[in-house]
Amino acid sequence: MLLQQIRIPKNEALDYPSGQSPNRSLSSVIPSPLRNSALQISLPLDTPQGIANVLEYLQHHLHKLMERQNVSKNNINTTLAALTMQLQQLTQLVANPPPPPIPNTPPPPIPSPLASPPSTPAVRQTRSKLSSPLDFRGEHHNSRAFLNSCSLFICLAPEQFHNKQKRILWALTFFKDGHATKWSENMFYQEVDTSIFPIPTWGDFEQQFQVHFFPVNTVKGAKEMFTVTSK
């Protein structure tokens, strides 16, 4: 029954060498690579030819299966070694992470040398709130208000007047029409004649202004106060 179920392909059938008896060991008729295998079986001398061929066929294919198993085992070992190496690299990367990248922060802007100091806006804001004195035409009832507004402006913005004479010239720019214009023109005529401005200081200007434009009673009181202060 076994011989009927197993059919050996024609191209794989093994012929015994000429002059040899079929009733010999199986190792004498199998290829040389299989003779060293541990699966070699010594057959009795009276083993039929068909059974010997079947056993030889089975042993030959078993050897091929073992070779394939060894090749697959080598492939598995190679793959396992590569995975082990990758796992070691990932472990080192987690244990020693690379430093974070340095952000590319732009440098701070360089301040312009022409930039205004911090106090400049406050000064400008103060100046914008100051109002210049109104034009003066020589009226007695407006004389005190005009002189007070000039003194207040000079006190709040002293940096606009580099010298005392500039204060006087600035105040004269508001003399418009009437007796005020004649008095200011007289000051410049005297300067042309003598090459010296007749009113040297702001205090002299206030005194001359009071004499010419304040009411009479106010001028007397101012003179008396000036005399007491001088003493």
mmCIF file of N, CA and C in Angstrom, residues 12 47 52-53 64 76 87 89 94-95 125 135 179 185 196 205 207 218:
data_model
loop_
_atom_site.group_PDB
_atom_site.id
_atom_site.type_symbol
_atom_site.label_atom_id
_atom_site.label_comp_id
_atom_site.label_asym_id
_atom_site.label_seq_id
_atom_site.Cartn_x
_atom_site.Cartn_y
_atom_site.Cartn_z
ATOM 1 N N GLU A 12 13.392 12.577 -10.580
ATOM 2 C CA GLU A 12 14.052 12.429 -9.294
ATOM 3 C C GLU A 12 14.381 10.973 -8.969
ATOM 4 N N THR A 47 16.306 -5.515 1.220
ATOM 5 C CA THR A 47 15.281 -4.484 1.063
ATOM 6 C C THR A 47 14.896 -4.376 -0.399
ATOM 7 N N ALA A 52 13.566 1.087 -1.160
ATOM 8 C CA ALA A 52 14.800 1.849 -1.052
ATOM 9 C C ALA A 52 14.705 3.179 -1.784
ATOM 10 N N ASN A 53 14.077 3.134 -2.951
ATOM 11 C CA ASN A 53 13.911 4.387 -3.701
ATOM 12 C C ASN A 53 13.028 5.391 -2.957
ATOM 13 N N LYS A 64 16.408 18.900 2.038
ATOM 14 C CA LYS A 64 16.104 20.200 1.436
ATOM 15 C C LYS A 64 15.272 21.066 2.382
ATOM 16 N N ILE A 76 15.743 35.337 9.854
ATOM 17 C CA ILE A 76 15.089 35.810 11.086
ATOM 18 C C ILE A 76 16.128 36.411 12.026
ATOM 19 N N LEU A 87 16.336 49.460 18.203
ATOM 20 C CA LEU A 87 15.804 49.666 19.545
ATOM 21 C C LEU A 87 16.851 50.311 20.456
ATOM 22 N N GLN A 89 19.286 52.307 19.465
ATOM 23 C CA GLN A 89 19.428 53.696 19.044
ATOM 24 C C GLN A 89 18.296 54.558 19.587
ATOM 25 N N VAL A 94 16.195 58.589 23.540
ATOM 26 C CA VAL A 94 15.283 58.992 24.620
ATOM 27 C C VAL A 94 16.069 59.366 25.873
ATOM 28 N N ALA A 95 17.144 58.605 26.160
ATOM 29 C CA ALA A 95 17.930 58.897 27.365
ATOM 30 C C ALA A 95 18.725 60.183 27.228
ATOM 31 N N GLN A 125 4.129 119.116 25.360
ATOM 32 C CA GLN A 125 2.748 119.192 25.807
ATOM 33 C C GLN A 125 2.522 120.433 26.670
ATOM 34 N N ASP A 135 -2.499 140.824 21.759
ATOM 35 C CA ASP A 135 -1.886 142.054 21.239
ATOM 36 C C ASP A 135 -2.237 143.243 22.146
ATOM 37 N N HIS A 179 -0.766 153.921 20.910
ATOM 38 C CA HIS A 179 0.354 154.407 21.716
ATOM 39 C C HIS A 179 1.419 153.335 21.929
ATOM 40 N N GLU A 185 8.467 151.764 18.793
ATOM 41 C CA GLU A 185 9.304 152.330 17.730
ATOM 42 C C GLU A 185 10.329 153.303 18.296
ATOM 43 N N ILE A 196 22.908 151.235 21.428
ATOM 44 C CA ILE A 196 22.629 150.502 22.670
ATOM 45 C C ILE A 196 21.118 150.503 22.873
ATOM 46 N N PHE A 205 12.326 146.890 31.885
ATOM 47 C CA PHE A 205 11.192 146.924 30.966
ATOM 48 C C PHE A 205 9.880 147.002 31.740
ATOM 49 N N GLN A 207 9.402 148.249 34.680
ATOM 50 C CA GLN A 207 9.285 149.586 35.284
ATOM 51 C C GLN A 207 8.880 150.636 34.241
ATOM 52 N N THR A 218 -1.814 153.630 40.023
ATOM 53 C CA THR A 218 -1.091 152.354 40.061
ATOM 54 C C THR A 218 0.396 152.568 39.914
#
